[in-house]
Amino acid sequence: MTHPVRTAIFPVAGLGTRFLPATKATPKELLPVLDTPLIQYAIDEARAAGVERMVFVSHPSKPAIERHVMDDLRLRRELEARGKPKLAEELKEAAFNPTDDVVFVMQDEPKGLGHAVLCAREHVLDGPVAVILPDDLILGAPCIREMIDAYDGGHMVAAMNVAPAEVSKYGILAVTGQEGRITRAEDMVEKPSAEEAPSQMAVIGRYVLSPEIFDALETQGAGAGGEIQLTDAIAKAAKTRPISGFRFSGTRFDCGSKAGMLQATLHLASQNPELAEVIEMFATAHPSAA
């Protein structure tokens, strides 16, 4: 049977202002968590879900993303000539080759996440589509695969509980019920205040969306921040069918923030035997930070 989700969209056009000056010349998606760029984790997650086509919605100022994700034969040959064939092979396995189904489209203006998804419309394959935000790093079981396995139509979003003080940073679900790991919701509110939030169930950067999302985005007006919000377009569909929030099993890090990036780096470093001595030295020198 054909896989139900054949396309993954990666919105990567943002300018990464929270990481300036590091992102002045390097796209935020290429910032490493330990030794692997954020975009690579997102690609690997989509691959693990069996996605056929990957659509990157980028910006003309960020050609480095395409250079990174595509195979670099010259670099691999140079590494092999220097006696590093294992590293060359690792780069080959991580990269796309010319026969892979990869598409780059440009979002020339910062009109929001909803607009970025709409930019990919002409390039998606039939059926529902996945949207993966590389800023949201989810380690452990591949989140988008878990979502696809649980998907039963309509619009599904990754969801997790957040503290009341954090709800204003997220789209928040108006919850109506719980079925195992699926949360049913009748609405979704973009970045409400703690007093106005309908729940503490926040939407995280993974989506499995019905193709109907594109028609909704075509007519979606500007929302929070003067941008076309994907949240608003998803909320429209709730009038005819509940939104599904999926409570994923992995560990999520908000790598759109410096604190989240540091947390993710320390998490991975703590699992690397080669770095155990460094972690121990820091913990000994700074016991209050351990």
PDB file of C-alpha atoms in Angstrom:
ATOM      1  CA  MET A   1       0.000   0.000   0.000  1.00  0.00           C
ATOM      2  CA  THR A   2       1.243   3.500  -0.818  1.00  0.00           C
ATOM      3  CA  HIS A   3       2.529   5.347   2.230  1.00  0.00           C
ATOM      4  CA  PRO A   4      -0.202   7.799   3.369  1.00  0.00           C
ATOM      5  CA  VAL A   5       2.203  10.732   3.779  1.00  0.00           C
ATOM      6  CA  ARG A   6       4.488  11.074   0.768  1.00  0.00           C
ATOM      7  CA  THR A   7       5.709  14.678   1.181  1.00  0.00           C
ATOM      8  CA  ALA A   8       7.487  16.553   3.975  1.00  0.00           C
ATOM      9  CA  ILE A   9       7.744  20.342   3.959  1.00  0.00           C
ATOM     10  CA  PHE A  10      10.630  22.043   5.773  1.00  0.00           C
ATOM     11  CA  PRO A  11      10.072  25.799   6.334  1.00  0.00           C
ATOM     12  CA  VAL A  12      13.658  27.111   6.533  1.00  0.00           C
ATOM     13  CA  ALA A  13      13.351  30.705   5.269  1.00  0.00           C
ATOM     14  CA  GLY A  14      13.614  32.425   8.676  1.00  0.00           C
ATOM     15  CA  LEU A  15      16.528  34.762   9.329  1.00  0.00           C
ATOM     16  CA  GLY A  16      17.395  33.447  12.803  1.00  0.00           C
ATOM     17  CA  THR A  17      17.583  36.856  14.445  1.00  0.00           C
ATOM     18  CA  ARG A  18      17.724  35.375  17.972  1.00  0.00           C
ATOM     19  CA  PHE A  19      21.114  33.860  17.140  1.00  0.00           C
ATOM     20  CA  LEU A  20      22.766  36.896  15.581  1.00  0.00           C
ATOM     21  CA  PRO A  21      25.626  37.458  14.938  1.00  0.00           C
ATOM     22  CA  ALA A  22      26.152  33.680  14.504  1.00  0.00           C
ATOM     23  CA  THR A  23      23.418  33.578  11.846  1.00  0.00           C
ATOM     24  CA  LYS A  24      24.675  36.588   9.890  1.00  0.00           C
ATOM     25  CA  ALA A  25      26.383  34.250   7.399  1.00  0.00           C
ATOM     26  CA  THR A  26      25.293  30.803   8.645  1.00  0.00           C
ATOM     27  CA  PRO A  27      21.600  29.809   8.479  1.00  0.00           C
ATOM     28  CA  LYS A  28      20.201  28.889  11.881  1.00  0.00           C
ATOM     29  CA  GLU A  29      19.224  25.484  10.490  1.00  0.00           C
ATOM     30  CA  LEU A  30      22.918  24.745  10.004  1.00  0.00           C
ATOM     31  CA  LEU A  31      23.860  25.562  13.583  1.00  0.00           C
ATOM     32  CA  PRO A  32      25.136  22.336  15.154  1.00  0.00           C
ATOM     33  CA  VAL A  33      23.745  20.549  18.154  1.00  0.00           C
ATOM     34  CA  LEU A  34      27.013  19.041  19.289  1.00  0.00           C
ATOM     35  CA  ASP A  35      28.282  18.005  15.836  1.00  0.00           C
ATOM     36  CA  THR A  36      25.130  17.678  13.725  1.00  0.00           C
ATOM     37  CA  PRO A  37      23.225  20.611  12.182  1.00  0.00           C
ATOM     38  CA  LEU A  38      19.567  21.032  13.120  1.00  0.00           C
ATOM     39  CA  ILE A  39      18.452  20.465   9.526  1.00  0.00           C
ATOM     40  CA  GLN A  40      20.099  17.036   9.474  1.00  0.00           C
ATOM     41  CA  TYR A  41      18.051  15.848  12.446  1.00  0.00           C
ATOM     42  CA  ALA A  42      14.882  16.971  10.639  1.00  0.00           C
ATOM     43  CA  ILE A  43      15.883  15.203   7.414  1.00  0.00           C
ATOM     44  CA  ASP A  44      16.732  12.005   9.250  1.00  0.00           C
ATOM     45  CA  GLU A  45      13.346  12.111  10.985  1.00  0.00           C
ATOM     46  CA  ALA A  46      11.532  12.410   7.644  1.00  0.00           C
ATOM     47  CA  ARG A  47      13.588   9.584   6.176  1.00  0.00           C
ATOM     48  CA  ALA A  48      12.711   7.356   9.121  1.00  0.00           C
ATOM     49  CA  ALA A  49       9.043   8.029   8.329  1.00  0.00           C
ATOM     50  CA  GLY A  50       9.423   6.821   4.744  1.00  0.00           C
ATOM     51  CA  VAL A  51       8.688  10.199   3.130  1.00  0.00           C
ATOM     52  CA  GLU A  52       9.242  10.202  -0.640  1.00  0.00           C
ATOM     53  CA  ARG A  53       9.608  13.903  -1.457  1.00  0.00           C
ATOM     54  CA  MET A  54      11.195  16.608   0.674  1.00  0.00           C
ATOM     55  CA  VAL A  55      10.340  20.243  -0.062  1.00  0.00           C
ATOM     56  CA  PHE A  56      12.536  22.945   1.479  1.00  0.00           C
ATOM     57  CA  VAL A  57      10.962  26.408   1.620  1.00  0.00           C
ATOM     58  CA  SER A  58      14.029  28.592   1.863  1.00  0.00           C
ATOM     59  CA  HIS A  59      15.141  32.185   1.216  1.00  0.00           C
ATOM     60  CA  PRO A  60      17.490  33.467  -1.511  1.00  0.00           C
ATOM     61  CA  SER A  61      19.931  34.627   1.180  1.00  0.00           C
ATOM     62  CA  LYS A  62      20.384  31.039   2.443  1.00  0.00           C
ATOM     63  CA  PRO A  63      21.996  29.015  -0.385  1.00  0.00           C
ATOM     64  CA  ALA A  64      24.177  27.283   2.208  1.00  0.00           C
ATOM     65  CA  ILE A  65      21.235  25.057   3.184  1.00  0.00           C
ATOM     66  CA  GLU A  66      21.035  23.527  -0.281  1.00  0.00           C
ATOM     67  CA  ARG A  67      24.809  23.147  -0.380  1.00  0.00           C
ATOM     68  CA  HIS A  68      24.716  21.306   2.920  1.00  0.00           C
ATOM     69  CA  VAL A  69      21.894  18.871   2.180  1.00  0.00           C
ATOM     70  CA  MET A  70      23.121  17.860  -1.290  1.00  0.00           C
ATOM     71  CA  ASP A  71      26.028  15.489  -1.868  1.00  0.00           C
ATOM     72  CA  ASP A  72      29.449  17.118  -2.345  1.00  0.00           C
ATOM     73  CA  LEU A  73      31.503  14.755  -4.466  1.00  0.00           C
ATOM     74  CA  ARG A  74      34.536  17.057  -4.508  1.00  0.00           C
ATOM     75  CA  LEU A  75      34.668  17.206  -0.719  1.00  0.00           C
ATOM     76  CA  ARG A  76      34.281  13.449  -0.405  1.00  0.00           C
ATOM     77  CA  ARG A  77      37.124  12.836  -2.840  1.00  0.00           C
ATOM     78  CA  GLU A  78      39.311  15.258  -0.908  1.00  0.00           C
ATOM     79  CA  LEU A  79      38.567  13.425   2.342  1.00  0.00           C
ATOM     80  CA  GLU A  80      39.332  10.083   0.732  1.00  0.00           C
ATOM     81  CA  ALA A  81      42.625  11.453  -0.609  1.00  0.00           C
ATOM     82  CA  ARG A  82      43.495  12.510   2.950  1.00  0.00           C
ATOM     83  CA  GLY A  83      42.880   9.022   4.283  1.00  0.00           C
ATOM     84  CA  LYS A  84      39.422   9.674   5.748  1.00  0.00           C
ATOM     85  CA  PRO A  85      37.165   7.334   3.779  1.00  0.00           C
ATOM     86  CA  LYS A  86      34.872   6.651   6.749  1.00  0.00           C
ATOM     87  CA  LEU A  87      34.076  10.337   7.121  1.00  0.00           C
ATOM     88  CA  ALA A  88      33.520  10.636   3.376  1.00  0.00           C
ATOM     89  CA  GLU A  89      31.052   7.742   3.502  1.00  0.00           C
ATOM     90  CA  GLU A  90      29.195   9.275   6.454  1.00  0.00           C
ATOM     91  CA  LEU A  91      28.750  12.517   4.512  1.00  0.00           C
ATOM     92  CA  LYS A  92      27.488  10.601   1.488  1.00  0.00           C
ATOM     93  CA  GLU A  93      24.920   8.709   3.556  1.00  0.00           C
ATOM     94  CA  ALA A  94      23.656  11.906   5.214  1.00  0.00           C
ATOM     95  CA  ALA A  95      23.334  13.920   1.986  1.00  0.00           C
ATOM     96  CA  PHE A  96      20.839  13.771  -0.876  1.00  0.00           C
ATOM     97  CA  ASN A  97      22.077  12.643  -4.265  1.00  0.00           C
ATOM     98  CA  PRO A  98      20.775  13.873  -7.671  1.00  0.00           C
ATOM     99  CA  THR A  99      18.302  10.982  -7.923  1.00  0.00           C
ATOM    100  CA  ASP A 100      16.572  11.813  -4.626  1.00  0.00           C
ATOM    101  CA  ASP A 101      13.226  13.607  -4.765  1.00  0.00           C
ATOM    102  CA  VAL A 102      14.228  16.951  -3.273  1.00  0.00           C
ATOM    103  CA  VAL A 103      12.737  20.346  -4.133  1.00  0.00           C
ATOM    104  CA  PHE A 104      13.798  23.873  -3.140  1.00  0.00           C
ATOM    105  CA  VAL A 105      11.347  26.767  -3.368  1.00  0.00           C
ATOM    106  CA  MET A 106      11.816  30.344  -2.208  1.00  0.00           C
ATOM    107  CA  GLN A 107       9.787  32.387   0.256  1.00  0.00           C
ATOM    108  CA  ASP A 108      11.020  35.840  -0.695  1.00  0.00           C
ATOM    109  CA  GLU A 109       9.097  37.741   1.996  1.00  0.00           C
ATOM    110  CA  PRO A 110       8.663  36.905   5.697  1.00  0.00           C
ATOM    111  CA  LYS A 111       4.898  36.380   5.623  1.00  0.00           C
ATOM    112  CA  GLY A 112       4.683  33.669   8.249  1.00  0.00           C
ATOM    113  CA  LEU A 113       4.649  29.903   8.623  1.00  0.00           C
ATOM    114  CA  GLY A 114       1.312  29.532   6.869  1.00  0.00           C
ATOM    115  CA  HIS A 115       2.640  31.361   3.833  1.00  0.00           C
ATOM    116  CA  ALA A 116       5.784  29.210   3.843  1.00  0.00           C
ATOM    117  CA  VAL A 117       3.665  26.037   3.712  1.00  0.00           C
ATOM    118  CA  LEU A 118       1.569  27.547   0.928  1.00  0.00           C
ATOM    119  CA  CYS A 119       4.740  28.202  -1.093  1.00  0.00           C
ATOM    120  CA  ALA A 120       5.235  24.431  -1.300  1.00  0.00           C
ATOM    121  CA  ARG A 121       1.759  23.710  -2.691  1.00  0.00           C
ATOM    122  CA  GLU A 122       2.753  23.109  -6.314  1.00  0.00           C
ATOM    123  CA  HIS A 123       5.384  20.562  -5.295  1.00  0.00           C
ATOM    124  CA  VAL A 124       3.563  18.237  -2.895  1.00  0.00           C
ATOM    125  CA  LEU A 125       2.565  14.710  -3.896  1.00  0.00           C
ATOM    126  CA  ASP A 126      -0.993  13.426  -3.510  1.00  0.00           C
ATOM    127  CA  GLY A 127      -2.311  12.849  -0.026  1.00  0.00           C
ATOM    128  CA  PRO A 128      -1.677  14.425   3.380  1.00  0.00           C
ATOM    129  CA  VAL A 129       1.599  16.252   3.960  1.00  0.00           C
ATOM    130  CA  ALA A 130       4.020  16.450   6.871  1.00  0.00           C
ATOM    131  CA  VAL A 131       5.486  19.749   8.061  1.00  0.00           C
ATOM    132  CA  ILE A 132       8.679  19.644  10.114  1.00  0.00           C
ATOM    133  CA  LEU A 133      10.163  22.693  11.838  1.00  0.00           C
ATOM    134  CA  PRO A 134      13.896  22.046  12.381  1.00  0.00           C
ATOM    135  CA  ASP A 135      13.942  24.503  15.312  1.00  0.00           C
ATOM    136  CA  ASP A 136      11.960  21.952  17.305  1.00  0.00           C
ATOM    137  CA  LEU A 137      14.455  19.162  17.870  1.00  0.00           C
ATOM    138  CA  ILE A 138      12.760  15.970  19.067  1.00  0.00           C
ATOM    139  CA  LEU A 139      15.152  13.219  20.096  1.00  0.00           C
ATOM    140  CA  GLY A 140      14.191   9.606  20.642  1.00  0.00           C
ATOM    141  CA  ALA A 141      11.481   7.894  18.594  1.00  0.00           C
ATOM    142  CA  PRO A 142      10.959   9.748  15.258  1.00  0.00           C
ATOM    143  CA  CYS A 143       8.034  12.036  16.048  1.00  0.00           C
ATOM    144  CA  ILE A 144       6.684  12.417  12.517  1.00  0.00           C
ATOM    145  CA  ARG A 145       6.638   8.646  12.049  1.00  0.00           C
ATOM    146  CA  GLU A 146       4.680   8.194  15.276  1.00  0.00           C
ATOM    147  CA  MET A 147       2.212  10.795  14.025  1.00  0.00           C
ATOM    148  CA  ILE A 148       1.818   9.193  10.599  1.00  0.00           C
ATOM    149  CA  ASP A 149       1.202   5.808  12.210  1.00  0.00           C
ATOM    150  CA  ALA A 150      -1.563   7.347  14.359  1.00  0.00           C
ATOM    151  CA  TYR A 151      -3.013   9.638  11.683  1.00  0.00           C
ATOM    152  CA  ASP A 152      -6.723   9.136  10.965  1.00  0.00           C
ATOM    153  CA  GLY A 153      -7.424  12.075   8.662  1.00  0.00           C
ATOM    154  CA  GLY A 154      -7.945  15.791   9.046  1.00  0.00           C
ATOM    155  CA  HIS A 155      -5.197  17.870  10.652  1.00  0.00           C
ATOM    156  CA  MET A 156      -2.886  16.422  13.303  1.00  0.00           C
ATOM    157  CA  VAL A 157      -0.387  18.456  15.339  1.00  0.00           C
ATOM    158  CA  ALA A 158       2.315  17.386  17.768  1.00  0.00           C
ATOM    159  CA  ALA A 159       1.342  18.515  21.251  1.00  0.00           C
ATOM    160  CA  MET A 160       2.708  18.699  24.770  1.00  0.00           C
ATOM    161  CA  ASN A 161       1.756  20.286  28.086  1.00  0.00           C
ATOM    162  CA  VAL A 162       3.567  23.513  28.952  1.00  0.00           C
ATOM    163  CA  ALA A 163       3.601  25.690  32.052  1.00  0.00           C
ATOM    164  CA  PRO A 164       1.016  28.522  32.237  1.00  0.00           C
ATOM    165  CA  ALA A 165       3.807  31.084  31.886  1.00  0.00           C
ATOM    166  CA  GLU A 166       4.791  29.486  28.566  1.00  0.00           C
ATOM    167  CA  VAL A 167       1.418  29.349  26.762  1.00  0.00           C
ATOM    168  CA  SER A 168       1.891  32.784  25.175  1.00  0.00           C
ATOM    169  CA  LYS A 169       4.749  31.331  23.079  1.00  0.00           C
ATOM    170  CA  TYR A 170       2.638  28.662  21.370  1.00  0.00           C
ATOM    171  CA  GLY A 171      -0.530  27.749  19.576  1.00  0.00           C
ATOM    172  CA  ILE A 172      -2.775  26.284  22.283  1.00  0.00           C
ATOM    173  CA  LEU A 173      -5.461  23.622  21.804  1.00  0.00           C
ATOM    174  CA  ALA A 174      -9.006  23.966  23.110  1.00  0.00           C
ATOM    175  CA  VAL A 175      -9.209  20.371  24.340  1.00  0.00           C
ATOM    176  CA  THR A 176     -12.438  18.362  24.204  1.00  0.00           C
ATOM    177  CA  GLY A 177     -11.206  14.864  24.984  1.00  0.00           C
ATOM    178  CA  GLN A 178      -8.380  12.357  25.194  1.00  0.00           C
ATOM    179  CA  GLU A 179      -8.063   8.990  23.407  1.00  0.00           C
ATOM    180  CA  GLY A 180      -4.774   7.391  24.417  1.00  0.00           C
ATOM    181  CA  ARG A 181      -2.041   9.592  22.969  1.00  0.00           C
ATOM    182  CA  ILE A 182      -4.531  11.542  20.837  1.00  0.00           C
ATOM    183  CA  THR A 183      -5.957  14.801  22.188  1.00  0.00           C
ATOM    184  CA  ARG A 184      -9.145  15.997  20.463  1.00  0.00           C
ATOM    185  CA  ALA A 185      -9.647  19.748  20.204  1.00  0.00           C
ATOM    186  CA  GLU A 186     -12.360  22.027  18.868  1.00  0.00           C
ATOM    187  CA  ASP A 187     -10.131  25.052  18.308  1.00  0.00           C
ATOM    188  CA  MET A 188      -6.575  26.328  18.430  1.00  0.00           C
ATOM    189  CA  VAL A 189      -5.531  29.782  19.604  1.00  0.00           C
ATOM    190  CA  GLU A 190      -2.247  31.361  18.548  1.00  0.00           C
ATOM    191  CA  LYS A 191      -0.114  32.680  21.434  1.00  0.00           C
ATOM    192  CA  PRO A 192      -2.834  33.525  23.951  1.00  0.00           C
ATOM    193  CA  SER A 193      -2.171  35.082  27.323  1.00  0.00           C
ATOM    194  CA  ALA A 194      -2.175  32.760  30.325  1.00  0.00           C
ATOM    195  CA  GLU A 195      -5.578  34.164  31.316  1.00  0.00           C
ATOM    196  CA  GLU A 196      -7.131  33.565  27.883  1.00  0.00           C
ATOM    197  CA  ALA A 197      -5.502  30.217  27.039  1.00  0.00           C
ATOM    198  CA  PRO A 198      -8.093  27.420  26.634  1.00  0.00           C
ATOM    199  CA  SER A 199      -5.633  24.833  28.004  1.00  0.00           C
ATOM    200  CA  GLN A 200      -1.928  24.211  28.525  1.00  0.00           C
ATOM    201  CA  MET A 201      -1.698  21.816  25.572  1.00  0.00           C
ATOM    202  CA  ALA A 202       0.769  23.471  23.186  1.00  0.00           C
ATOM    203  CA  VAL A 203       1.360  22.795  19.515  1.00  0.00           C
ATOM    204  CA  ILE A 204       4.953  21.778  18.684  1.00  0.00           C
ATOM    205  CA  GLY A 205       6.625  22.006  15.275  1.00  0.00           C
ATOM    206  CA  ARG A 206       5.358  18.774  13.684  1.00  0.00           C
ATOM    207  CA  TYR A 207       2.193  18.526  11.617  1.00  0.00           C
ATOM    208  CA  VAL A 208       0.405  15.978   9.442  1.00  0.00           C
ATOM    209  CA  LEU A 209      -2.097  17.966   7.399  1.00  0.00           C
ATOM    210  CA  SER A 210      -4.900  17.161   5.015  1.00  0.00           C
ATOM    211  CA  PRO A 211      -4.390  18.645   1.506  1.00  0.00           C
ATOM    212  CA  GLU A 212      -7.336  20.913   2.338  1.00  0.00           C
ATOM    213  CA  ILE A 213      -4.873  23.059   4.272  1.00  0.00           C
ATOM    214  CA  PHE A 214      -3.708  24.694   1.057  1.00  0.00           C
ATOM    215  CA  ASP A 215      -7.184  25.964   0.142  1.00  0.00           C
ATOM    216  CA  ALA A 216      -7.528  27.357   3.664  1.00  0.00           C
ATOM    217  CA  LEU A 217      -4.159  29.108   3.427  1.00  0.00           C
ATOM    218  CA  GLU A 218      -5.050  30.672   0.067  1.00  0.00           C
ATOM    219  CA  THR A 219      -7.727  32.772   1.756  1.00  0.00           C
ATOM    220  CA  GLN A 220      -6.152  33.091   5.205  1.00  0.00           C
ATOM    221  CA  GLY A 221      -5.667  36.676   6.281  1.00  0.00           C
ATOM    222  CA  ALA A 222      -2.861  37.975   8.473  1.00  0.00           C
ATOM    223  CA  GLY A 223      -3.018  36.934  12.109  1.00  0.00           C
ATOM    224  CA  ALA A 224      -0.653  37.304  15.072  1.00  0.00           C
ATOM    225  CA  GLY A 225       2.400  39.395  14.208  1.00  0.00           C
ATOM    226  CA  GLY A 226       0.811  40.474  10.922  1.00  0.00           C
ATOM    227  CA  GLU A 227       1.722  37.090   9.382  1.00  0.00           C
ATOM    228  CA  ILE A 228      -0.265  34.285   7.771  1.00  0.00           C
ATOM    229  CA  GLN A 229      -0.465  31.818  10.621  1.00  0.00           C
ATOM    230  CA  LEU A 230      -0.668  28.083   9.975  1.00  0.00           C
ATOM    231  CA  THR A 231      -2.460  27.789  13.313  1.00  0.00           C
ATOM    232  CA  ASP A 232      -5.337  29.946  12.075  1.00  0.00           C
ATOM    233  CA  ALA A 233      -5.789  27.878   8.925  1.00  0.00           C
ATOM    234  CA  ILE A 234      -5.831  24.642  10.956  1.00  0.00           C
ATOM    235  CA  ALA A 235      -8.346  26.147  13.379  1.00  0.00           C
ATOM    236  CA  LYS A 236     -10.754  26.803  10.490  1.00  0.00           C
ATOM    237  CA  ALA A 237     -11.014  23.075   9.854  1.00  0.00           C
ATOM    238  CA  ALA A 238     -12.059  22.458  13.466  1.00  0.00           C
ATOM    239  CA  LYS A 239     -15.543  23.753  12.583  1.00  0.00           C
ATOM    240  CA  THR A 240     -16.205  20.556  10.611  1.00  0.00           C
ATOM    241  CA  ARG A 241     -13.761  18.057  12.165  1.00  0.00           C
ATOM    242  CA  PRO A 242     -11.824  18.036  15.467  1.00  0.00           C
ATOM    243  CA  ILE A 243      -8.123  18.771  15.438  1.00  0.00           C
ATOM    244  CA  SER A 244      -5.944  15.881  16.610  1.00  0.00           C
ATOM    245  CA  GLY A 245      -3.096  16.628  19.000  1.00  0.00           C
ATOM    246  CA  PHE A 246      -0.532  13.838  19.224  1.00  0.00           C
ATOM    247  CA  ARG A 247       1.480  13.400  22.425  1.00  0.00           C
ATOM    248  CA  PHE A 248       4.797  12.144  21.109  1.00  0.00           C
ATOM    249  CA  SER A 249       7.188   9.956  23.075  1.00  0.00           C
ATOM    250  CA  GLY A 250      10.472  11.732  22.293  1.00  0.00           C
ATOM    251  CA  THR A 251      12.212  14.545  24.171  1.00  0.00           C
ATOM    252  CA  ARG A 252      11.710  17.994  22.671  1.00  0.00           C
ATOM    253  CA  PHE A 253      14.170  20.892  22.743  1.00  0.00           C
ATOM    254  CA  ASP A 254      13.282  24.411  21.595  1.00  0.00           C
ATOM    255  CA  CYS A 255      16.391  25.074  19.513  1.00  0.00           C
ATOM    256  CA  GLY A 256      14.954  28.341  18.298  1.00  0.00           C
ATOM    257  CA  SER A 257      16.202  29.694  21.630  1.00  0.00           C
ATOM    258  CA  LYS A 258      19.703  29.818  23.070  1.00  0.00           C
ATOM    259  CA  ALA A 259      18.604  28.026  26.240  1.00  0.00           C
ATOM    260  CA  GLY A 260      17.009  25.211  24.257  1.00  0.00           C
ATOM    261  CA  MET A 261      20.041  24.840  22.019  1.00  0.00           C
ATOM    262  CA  LEU A 262      22.299  24.605  25.070  1.00  0.00           C
ATOM    263  CA  GLN A 263      19.999  22.063  26.734  1.00  0.00           C
ATOM    264  CA  ALA A 264      20.017  19.880  23.611  1.00  0.00           C
ATOM    265  CA  THR A 265      23.795  20.107  23.312  1.00  0.00           C
ATOM    266  CA  LEU A 266      24.339  19.157  26.959  1.00  0.00           C
ATOM    267  CA  HIS A 267      21.824  16.328  26.661  1.00  0.00           C
ATOM    268  CA  LEU A 268      23.686  14.784  23.728  1.00  0.00           C
ATOM    269  CA  ALA A 269      27.089  15.497  25.247  1.00  0.00           C
ATOM    270  CA  SER A 270      26.106  13.665  28.422  1.00  0.00           C
ATOM    271  CA  GLN A 271      25.435  10.546  26.337  1.00  0.00           C
ATOM    272  CA  ASN A 272      28.772  10.641  24.515  1.00  0.00           C
ATOM    273  CA  PRO A 273      31.518   8.643  26.308  1.00  0.00           C
ATOM    274  CA  GLU A 274      34.205  10.743  24.619  1.00  0.00           C
ATOM    275  CA  LEU A 275      32.863  13.827  26.407  1.00  0.00           C
ATOM    276  CA  ALA A 276      32.295  12.270  29.813  1.00  0.00           C
ATOM    277  CA  GLU A 277      35.512  13.741  31.216  1.00  0.00           C
ATOM    278  CA  VAL A 278      34.584  17.244  30.077  1.00  0.00           C
ATOM    279  CA  ILE A 279      31.097  16.959  31.586  1.00  0.00           C
ATOM    280  CA  GLU A 280      32.551  15.649  34.853  1.00  0.00           C
ATOM    281  CA  MET A 281      35.157  18.416  35.000  1.00  0.00           C
ATOM    282  CA  PHE A 282      32.490  21.078  34.515  1.00  0.00           C
ATOM    283  CA  ALA A 283      30.177  19.509  37.112  1.00  0.00           C
ATOM    284  CA  THR A 284      33.066  19.382  39.606  1.00  0.00           C
ATOM    285  CA  ALA A 285      34.117  22.977  38.982  1.00  0.00           C
ATOM    286  CA  HIS A 286      30.509  24.249  38.998  1.00  0.00           C
ATOM    287  CA  PRO A 287      28.543  21.988  41.391  1.00  0.00           C
ATOM    288  CA  SER A 288      25.591  24.368  41.529  1.00  0.00           C
ATOM    289  CA  ALA A 289      25.105  23.980  37.750  1.00  0.00           C
ATOM    290  CA  ALA A 290      25.099  20.175  37.812  1.00  0.00           C
TER     291      ALA A 290
END
